[in-house]
XYZ file of N, CA and C in Angstrom:
621
model
N 29.696 -39.946 155.347
C 29.871 -39.683 153.913
C 28.764 -38.781 153.371
N 27.521 -39.052 153.794
C 26.404 -38.254 153.311
C 26.519 -36.804 153.790
N 26.974 -36.635 155.061
C 27.139 -35.278 155.601
C 28.163 -34.498 154.796
N 29.281 -35.173 154.435
C 30.300 -34.508 153.619
C 29.745 -34.073 152.273
N 28.915 -34.922 151.680
C 28.328 -34.614 150.380
C 27.425 -33.389 150.468
N 26.645 -33.317 151.560
C 25.758 -32.174 151.759
C 26.571 -30.899 151.921
N 27.647 -31.001 152.696
C 28.487 -29.822 152.900
C 29.142 -29.385 151.595
N 29.590 -30.345 150.803
C 30.206 -30.010 149.510
C 29.199 -29.343 148.599
N 27.965 -29.841 148.586
C 26.917 -29.233 147.756
C 26.615 -27.812 148.219
N 26.599 -27.609 149.531
C 26.319 -26.287 150.077
C 27.420 -25.299 149.692
N 28.668 -25.744 149.763
C 29.780 -24.880 149.373
C 29.715 -24.548 147.885
N 29.384 -25.564 147.093
C 29.294 -25.353 145.651
C 28.182 -24.352 145.331
N 27.030 -24.503 145.972
C 25.923 -23.579 145.731
C 26.282 -22.155 146.148
N 26.987 -22.030 147.266
C 27.387 -20.691 147.709
C 28.350 -20.061 146.706
N 29.290 -20.860 146.220
C 30.242 -20.337 145.227
C 29.529 -19.930 143.944
N 28.557 -20.729 143.516
C 27.791 -20.399 142.313
C 26.996 -19.110 142.499
N 26.393 -18.971 143.672
C 25.620 -17.763 143.963
C 26.514 -16.527 143.995
N 27.666 -16.660 144.608
C 28.567 -15.520 144.715
C 29.095 -15.104 143.339
N 29.437 -16.083 142.511
C 29.918 -15.776 141.162
C 28.819 -15.099 140.346
N 27.595 -15.620 140.445
C 26.479 -15.023 139.715
C 26.187 -13.620 140.230
N 26.251 -13.440 141.539
C 25.982 -12.126 142.124
C 27.008 -11.102 141.661
N 28.270 -11.503 141.580
C 29.303 -10.585 141.109
C 28.998 -10.107 139.692
N 28.577 -11.031 138.839
C 28.279 -10.676 137.457
C 27.054 -9.768 137.364
N 25.979 -10.149 138.046
C 24.729 -9.401 137.935
C 24.870 -8.016 138.562
N 25.534 -7.926 139.701
C 25.702 -6.632 140.367
C 26.619 -5.725 139.552
N 27.623 -6.307 138.880
C 28.483 -5.506 137.997
C 27.680 -4.921 136.845
N 26.637 -5.627 136.425
C 25.798 -5.158 135.317
C 24.721 -4.189 135.782
N 24.092 -4.487 136.928
C 22.878 -3.766 137.326
C 23.018 -2.954 138.604
N 24.075 -3.160 139.363
C 24.251 -2.422 140.604
C 23.722 -3.171 141.818
N 23.874 -2.577 143.010
C 23.503 -3.235 144.266
C 22.023 -3.591 144.400
N 21.167 -2.941 143.626
C 19.733 -3.234 143.703
C 19.293 -4.279 142.674
N 20.244 -5.025 142.155
C 19.937 -6.063 141.165
C 18.958 -7.085 141.729
N 18.220 -7.709 140.829
C 17.222 -8.705 141.221
C 17.879 -9.925 141.856
N 17.440 -10.270 143.058
C 17.952 -11.469 143.721
C 17.470 -12.724 142.997
N 16.288 -12.668 142.444
C 15.784 -13.811 141.686
C 16.644 -14.077 140.448
N 17.104 -12.997 139.807
C 17.970 -13.157 138.642
C 19.311 -13.766 139.048
N 19.814 -13.375 140.195
C 21.067 -13.944 140.688
C 20.899 -15.438 140.931
N 19.804 -15.814 141.570
C 19.551 -17.240 141.822
C 19.391 -17.993 140.506
N 18.691 -17.388 139.549
C 18.484 -18.050 138.256
C 19.809 -18.315 137.561
N 20.693 -17.302 137.540
C 21.981 -17.484 136.874
C 22.861 -18.499 137.592
N 22.673 -18.596 138.901
C 23.452 -19.576 139.666
C 22.907 -20.989 139.488
N 21.704 -21.090 138.941
C 21.104 -22.401 138.737
C 20.503 -22.993 139.993
N 20.102 -22.111 140.938
C 19.489 -22.591 142.182
C 18.190 -21.820 142.404
N 17.418 -22.246 143.379
C 16.177 -21.563 143.697
C 16.401 -20.405 144.657
N 15.440 -19.483 144.739
C 15.546 -18.358 145.668
C 15.744 -18.805 147.114
N 15.134 -19.919 147.480
C 15.280 -20.415 148.851
C 16.726 -20.738 149.188
N 17.442 -21.310 148.219
C 18.858 -21.615 148.433
C 19.655 -20.334 148.629
N 19.317 -19.317 147.841
C 20.012 -18.036 147.999
C 19.812 -17.493 149.408
N 18.564 -17.501 149.892
C 18.282 -16.928 151.214
C 18.866 -17.767 152.346
N 19.070 -19.046 152.128
C 19.716 -19.860 153.163
C 21.171 -19.447 153.337
N 21.822 -19.110 152.243
C 23.232 -18.699 152.319
C 23.379 -17.213 152.651
N 22.454 -16.403 152.131
C 22.534 -14.952 152.328
C 21.143 -14.469 152.745
N 20.865 -14.430 154.042
C 19.510 -14.118 154.526
C 19.004 -12.737 154.127
N 19.914 -11.791 153.897
C 19.509 -10.443 153.516
C 20.317 -9.984 152.305
N 19.812 -8.955 151.646
C 20.543 -8.378 150.516
C 21.904 -7.860 150.968
N 21.940 -7.207 152.132
C 23.206 -6.658 152.605
C 24.230 -7.758 152.884
N 23.772 -8.923 153.327
C 24.698 -10.041 153.547
C 25.313 -10.488 152.228
N 24.509 -10.525 151.186
C 25.016 -10.899 149.863
C 25.965 -9.822 149.330
N 25.578 -8.565 149.475
C 26.421 -7.473 148.986
C 27.771 -7.449 149.708
N 27.752 -7.722 151.009
C 29.005 -7.748 151.761
C 29.926 -8.846 151.243
N 29.356 -10.004 150.931
C 30.164 -11.109 150.401
C 30.722 -10.767 149.032
N 29.914 -10.114 148.196
C 30.376 -9.695 146.874
C 31.488 -8.663 147.008
N 31.307 -7.701 147.887
C 32.304 -6.655 148.108
C 33.632 -7.268 148.559
N 33.560 -8.183 149.508
C 34.774 -8.846 149.994
C 35.425 -9.668 148.887
N 34.603 -10.321 148.075
C 35.140 -11.117 146.972
C 35.835 -10.266 145.926
N 35.248 -9.127 145.619
C 35.861 -8.214 144.635
C 37.177 -7.665 145.159
N 37.206 -7.340 146.442
C 38.424 -6.828 147.048
C 39.509 -7.907 147.070
N 39.123 -9.115 147.401
C 40.084 -10.223 147.419
C 40.654 -10.485 146.032
N 39.809 -10.328 145.009
C 40.273 -10.532 143.629
C 41.311 -9.482 143.245
N 41.091 -8.244 143.666
C 42.073 -7.189 143.406
C 43.417 -7.519 144.045
N 43.366 -8.041 145.263
C 44.601 -8.381 145.972
C 45.316 -9.556 145.304
N 44.558 -10.574 144.936
C 45.153 -11.753 144.299
C 45.796 -11.390 142.969
N 45.094 -10.590 142.179
C 45.645 -10.195 140.883
C 46.889 -9.329 141.048
N 46.914 -8.502 142.080
C 48.099 -7.678 142.333
C 49.313 -8.552 142.615
N 49.127 -9.583 143.416
C 50.231 -10.495 143.717
C 50.702 -11.203 142.454
N 49.760 -11.627 141.628
C 50.117 -12.309 140.385
C 50.880 -11.372 139.449
N 50.426 -10.128 139.362
C 51.099 -9.161 138.497
C 52.501 -8.848 139.004
N 52.646 -8.727 140.321
C 53.958 -8.440 140.905
C 54.949 -9.546 140.618
N 54.456 -10.768 140.569
C 55.332 -11.922 140.302
C 55.663 -12.063 138.820
N 54.713 -11.699 137.961
C 54.857 -12.001 136.533
C 55.429 -10.863 135.706
N 55.324 -9.621 136.188
C 55.683 -8.472 135.364
C 56.769 -7.627 136.014
N 57.509 -6.863 135.212
C 58.430 -5.874 135.780
C 57.635 -4.874 136.620
N 58.271 -4.238 137.620
C 57.537 -3.380 138.558
C 56.663 -2.310 137.909
N 57.202 -1.580 136.940
C 56.414 -0.528 136.307
C 55.206 -1.070 135.580
N 55.388 -2.166 134.851
C 54.278 -2.776 134.114
C 53.234 -3.344 135.064
N 53.697 -3.920 136.177
C 52.772 -4.488 137.159
C 51.886 -3.403 137.754
N 52.476 -2.262 138.073
C 51.696 -1.162 138.639
C 50.659 -0.661 137.637
N 51.049 -0.477 136.385
C 50.118 0.000 135.365
C 48.974 -0.999 135.161
N 49.315 -2.284 135.112
C 48.285 -3.312 134.926
C 47.290 -3.304 136.078
N 47.797 -3.082 137.294
C 46.899 -3.065 138.452
C 46.042 -1.809 138.471
N 46.597 -0.682 138.078
C 45.797 0.541 137.990
C 44.668 0.364 136.982
N 44.978 -0.298 135.879
C 43.950 -0.572 134.869
C 42.838 -1.443 135.467
N 43.237 -2.440 136.243
C 42.267 -3.319 136.897
C 41.449 -2.555 137.929
N 42.102 -1.661 138.664
C 41.415 -0.869 139.681
C 40.363 0.036 139.049
N 40.679 0.607 137.902
C 39.713 1.454 137.193
C 38.516 0.617 136.726
N 38.795 -0.553 136.149
C 37.702 -1.434 135.708
C 36.827 -1.831 136.890
N 37.459 -2.097 138.028
C 36.726 -2.433 139.250
C 35.790 -1.292 139.641
N 36.321 -0.063 139.629
C 35.521 1.090 140.028
C 34.377 1.351 139.050
N 34.616 1.091 137.763
C 33.585 1.356 136.754
C 32.418 0.379 136.849
N 32.631 -0.774 137.475
C 31.546 -1.751 137.626
C 31.073 -1.851 139.079
N 31.488 -0.902 139.909
C 31.116 -0.916 141.325
C 29.663 -0.471 141.526
N 29.228 0.512 140.757
C 27.846 1.005 140.802
C 27.405 1.400 142.212
N 28.314 1.966 142.988
C 27.938 2.410 144.333
C 27.979 1.328 145.389
N 28.438 0.122 145.045
C 28.482 -0.966 146.022
C 29.405 -0.617 147.185
N 30.603 -0.094 146.854
C 31.539 0.252 147.915
C 30.969 1.304 148.846
N 30.342 2.333 148.272
C 29.757 3.391 149.094
C 28.664 2.842 149.999
N 27.871 1.917 149.480
C 26.804 1.322 150.292
C 27.389 0.541 151.456
N 28.475 -0.191 151.217
C 29.113 -0.954 152.290
C 29.694 -0.018 153.358
N 30.215 1.132 152.935
C 30.761 2.082 153.897
C 29.658 2.602 154.828
N 28.446 2.754 154.271
C 27.346 3.277 155.064
C 26.767 2.230 156.010
N 26.753 0.971 155.592
C 26.095 -0.068 156.386
C 27.039 -0.774 157.353
N 28.353 -0.693 157.106
C 29.323 -1.379 157.963
C 30.357 -0.371 158.443
N 30.429 -0.169 159.749
C 31.280 0.884 160.298
C 32.752 0.671 159.995
N 33.190 -0.585 159.917
C 34.611 -0.861 159.711
C 34.977 -1.042 158.241
N 33.996 -1.019 157.346
C 34.254 -1.353 155.943
C 35.234 -0.389 155.296
N 35.065 0.909 155.541
C 35.929 1.894 154.904
C 37.374 1.726 155.356
N 37.579 1.572 156.659
C 38.938 1.414 157.182
C 39.566 0.118 156.687
N 38.783 -0.964 156.685
C 39.308 -2.259 156.231
C 39.676 -2.209 154.754
N 38.800 -1.623 153.947
C 39.044 -1.526 152.507
C 40.274 -0.676 152.236
N 40.363 0.464 152.902
C 41.496 1.366 152.699
C 42.809 0.701 153.085
N 42.802 -0.006 154.210
C 44.027 -0.670 154.665
C 44.450 -1.764 153.692
N 43.477 -2.519 153.195
C 43.785 -3.595 152.249
C 44.363 -3.047 150.963
N 43.711 -2.029 150.405
C 44.193 -1.447 149.148
C 45.546 -0.770 149.333
N 45.765 -0.163 150.486
C 47.059 0.480 150.743
C 48.182 -0.563 150.734
N 47.937 -1.697 151.389
C 48.948 -2.761 151.414
C 49.275 -3.237 150.001
N 48.235 -3.420 149.193
C 48.427 -3.888 147.824
C 49.168 -2.843 146.999
N 48.737 -1.590 147.122
C 49.375 -0.518 146.360
C 50.849 -0.382 146.729
N 51.151 -0.470 148.017
C 52.549 -0.369 148.453
C 53.388 -1.511 147.877
N 52.770 -2.679 147.770
C 53.468 -3.849 147.214
C 53.900 -3.589 145.771
N 53.121 -2.788 145.041
C 53.418 -2.511 143.630
C 54.121 -1.178 143.431
N 53.731 -0.181 144.216
C 54.259 1.166 144.012
C 55.736 1.272 144.383
N 56.108 0.712 145.530
C 57.489 0.820 145.989
C 58.504 0.319 144.972
N 58.347 -0.907 144.470
C 59.298 -1.407 143.458
C 59.315 -0.566 142.193
N 58.132 -0.065 141.754
C 58.087 0.766 140.551
C 58.845 2.071 140.771
N 58.768 2.621 141.967
C 59.508 3.849 142.276
C 61.006 3.579 142.345
N 61.375 2.472 142.958
C 62.808 2.145 143.044
C 63.389 1.862 141.667
N 62.575 1.323 140.780
C 63.000 1.055 139.415
C 63.116 2.345 138.602
N 62.473 3.395 139.070
C 62.476 4.657 138.340
C 61.365 4.764 137.326
N 60.365 3.878 137.403
C 59.276 3.897 136.428
C 58.268 5.003 136.699
N 58.099 5.367 137.972
C 57.149 6.417 138.339
C 57.813 7.374 139.323
N 57.204 8.515 139.502
C 57.750 9.545 140.362
C 57.922 9.058 141.799
N 58.960 9.544 142.444
C 59.250 9.138 143.818
C 58.262 9.733 144.812
N 57.600 10.850 144.441
C 56.678 11.497 145.382
C 55.245 11.002 145.241
N 55.020 10.019 144.392
C 53.685 9.447 144.212
C 53.330 8.619 145.444
N 52.087 8.744 145.924
C 51.686 7.950 147.088
C 50.332 7.280 146.863
N 49.904 6.529 147.866
C 48.676 5.742 147.778
C 47.467 6.626 147.495
N 47.363 7.753 148.198
C 46.215 8.646 147.997
C 46.159 9.146 146.564
N 47.322 9.431 145.973
C 47.352 9.873 144.577
C 46.756 8.809 143.661
N 47.161 7.564 143.863
C 46.683 6.477 143.007
C 45.173 6.296 143.116
N 44.667 6.309 144.342
C 43.232 6.107 144.557
C 42.422 7.237 143.927
N 42.846 8.476 144.144
C 42.092 9.613 143.618
C 42.164 9.679 142.100
N 43.333 9.369 141.532
C 43.468 9.404 140.076
C 42.612 8.325 139.417
N 42.669 7.111 139.933
C 41.896 6.028 139.322
C 40.399 6.233 139.530
N 40.006 6.740 140.700
C 38.591 7.010 140.945
C 38.094 8.108 140.010
N 38.921 9.116 139.785
C 38.532 10.193 138.878
C 38.358 9.705 137.456
N 39.271 8.854 137.001
C 39.161 8.301 135.651
C 37.896 7.459 135.522
N 37.646 6.608 136.514
C 36.470 5.738 136.464
C 35.180 6.544 136.430
N 35.147 7.653 137.164
C 33.945 8.476 137.204
C 33.760 9.261 135.917
N 34.865 9.707 135.330
C 34.776 10.566 134.147
C 34.575 9.787 132.855
N 35.111 8.580 132.785
C 35.102 7.827 131.531
C 33.738 7.211 131.260
N 33.293 7.342 130.012
C 31.995 6.785 129.632
C 32.090 5.313 129.249
N 33.293 4.856 128.900
C 33.463 3.471 128.467
C 34.926 3.079 128.663
N 35.240 1.771 128.553
C 36.616 1.314 128.788
C 37.652 1.932 127.861
N 37.277 2.222 126.605
C 38.236 2.827 125.673
C 38.635 4.221 126.154
N 37.649 4.994 126.596
C 37.944 6.332 127.115
C 38.759 6.234 128.409
N 38.450 5.262 129.235
C 39.200 5.081 130.478
C 40.667 4.785 130.189
N 40.922 3.953 129.185
C 42.299 3.627 128.815
C 43.025 4.877 128.313
N 42.356 5.669 127.535
C 42.941 6.912 127.030
C 43.337 7.840 128.195
N 42.424 8.011 129.143
C 42.696 8.873 130.289
C 43.816 8.312 131.154
N 43.851 6.988 131.285
C 44.925 6.378 132.059
C 46.283 6.621 131.418
N 46.359 6.469 130.102
C 47.623 6.689 129.411
C 48.094 8.135 129.537
N 47.153 9.074 129.454
C 47.503 10.475 129.641
C 48.000 10.728 131.062
N 47.322 10.117 132.026
C 47.716 10.278 133.431
C 49.094 9.703 133.688
N 49.380 8.561 133.087
C 50.669 7.908 133.318
C 51.828 8.767 132.843
N 51.604 9.569 131.812
C 52.667 10.458 131.353
C 53.063 11.456 132.440
N 52.104 11.821 133.285
C 52.410 12.732 134.369
C 53.011 12.040 135.575
N 52.870 10.710 135.645
C 53.391 9.953 136.783
C 54.814 9.470 136.554
N 55.216 9.430 135.291
C 56.530 8.888 134.986
C 57.630 9.885 135.315
N 58.816 9.338 135.577
C 59.953 10.201 135.887
C 60.520 10.824 134.629
N 60.403 10.134 133.473
C 60.941 10.644 132.212
C 59.998 11.685 131.630
N 60.539 12.547 130.816
C 59.722 13.606 130.214
C 58.977 13.114 128.988
N 59.468 12.026 128.354
C 58.859 11.551 127.121
C 57.503 10.926 127.399
N 56.554 11.027 126.436
C 55.256 10.368 126.587
C 55.417 8.857 126.674
N 54.367 8.200 127.176
C 54.366 6.756 127.304
C 54.607 6.099 125.956
N 55.642 5.280 125.864
C 55.992 4.634 124.607
C 54.876 3.712 124.160
N 54.421 3.913 122.929
C 53.422 3.019 122.354
C 52.027 3.218 122.885
N 51.836 4.142 123.818
C 50.512 4.297 124.410
C 49.689 5.348 123.688
N 50.275 6.552 123.502
C 49.526 7.612 122.835
C 49.940 7.786 121.396
N 50.984 7.123 120.956
C 51.458 7.269 119.599
C 52.356 8.483 119.467
N 52.942 8.654 118.316
C 53.853 9.773 118.083
C 53.079 10.989 117.630
N 53.566 12.179 118.007
C 52.942 13.419 117.576
C 53.315 13.666 116.129
N 52.332 13.878 115.276
C 52.595 14.099 113.868
C 53.179 15.489 113.653
N 54.084 15.604 112.710
C 54.648 16.901 112.377
C 53.690 17.638 111.469
N 53.806 18.941 111.424
C 52.912 19.741 110.591
C 52.306 20.862 111.391
N 51.282 21.478 110.850
C 50.719 22.658 111.491
C 49.613 22.335 112.467
N 49.054 21.131 112.394
C 47.901 20.838 113.243
C 48.298 20.402 114.628
N 49.449 19.794 114.792
C 49.848 19.277 116.091
C 49.012 18.096 116.521
N 48.370 17.427 115.581
C 47.471 16.324 115.892
C 48.243 15.119 116.423
N 47.697 14.469 117.442
C 48.298 13.257 117.983
C 47.578 12.058 117.404
N 48.348 11.145 116.790
C 47.760 9.925 116.232
C 47.680 8.886 117.338
N 46.485 8.576 117.815
C 46.317 7.612 118.893
C 46.027 6.231 118.321
N 46.241 5.182 119.132
C 45.918 3.832 118.660
C 44.455 3.680 118.274
N 43.528 4.410 118.967
C 42.120 4.261 118.618
C 41.838 4.879 117.260
N 42.482 6.004 116.956
C 42.284 6.631 115.655
C 42.849 5.768 114.543
N 43.970 5.099 114.824
C 44.585 4.263 113.811
C 43.726 3.064 113.466
N 42.886 2.626 114.420
C 42.033 1.465 114.164
C 40.795 1.816 113.377
N 40.451 3.118 113.364
C 39.235 3.533 112.682
C 39.394 3.461 111.167
């Protein structure tokens, strides 16, 4: 009984450390303070080093956890939403993921020889799970592929200064991905008539 209790405590501490590390690294990047991670987890530095002997071991666990979260959310979206909406929701999540990566993925590619191939294969499987149904539904272009999605979302994440700008760029991009010629309904708003050609966006309407 005592051994089980120790094992349960160890698992709980590891989960707390991993959750804290995800938050701190999303805020500060891969070089975030390990002491701060331990503090937020409510454990001592020694406990952190027992579970993750090196920074790279912790970063690898965080990277795998973030990737697993993307996959889990994709499955949930595929089950809960129509195909086109599920794909858009996942692209939005992918952009948010990239905006809080802070070079973590690139660091893992450099330190682990199989990381790039494993990550690419995982994301491809997830994207295919969402992209295929959206294409069959007619929500997005039939010639859209996995590489297009990755490059478009990575470009938005790199270019956008904040989540509001990222959403704006995503909505503009989606207009080019759709099979219909009309702009995304409810996303960019209607074009006002007159001489200016000004587009009334949801962000402008809130101001």
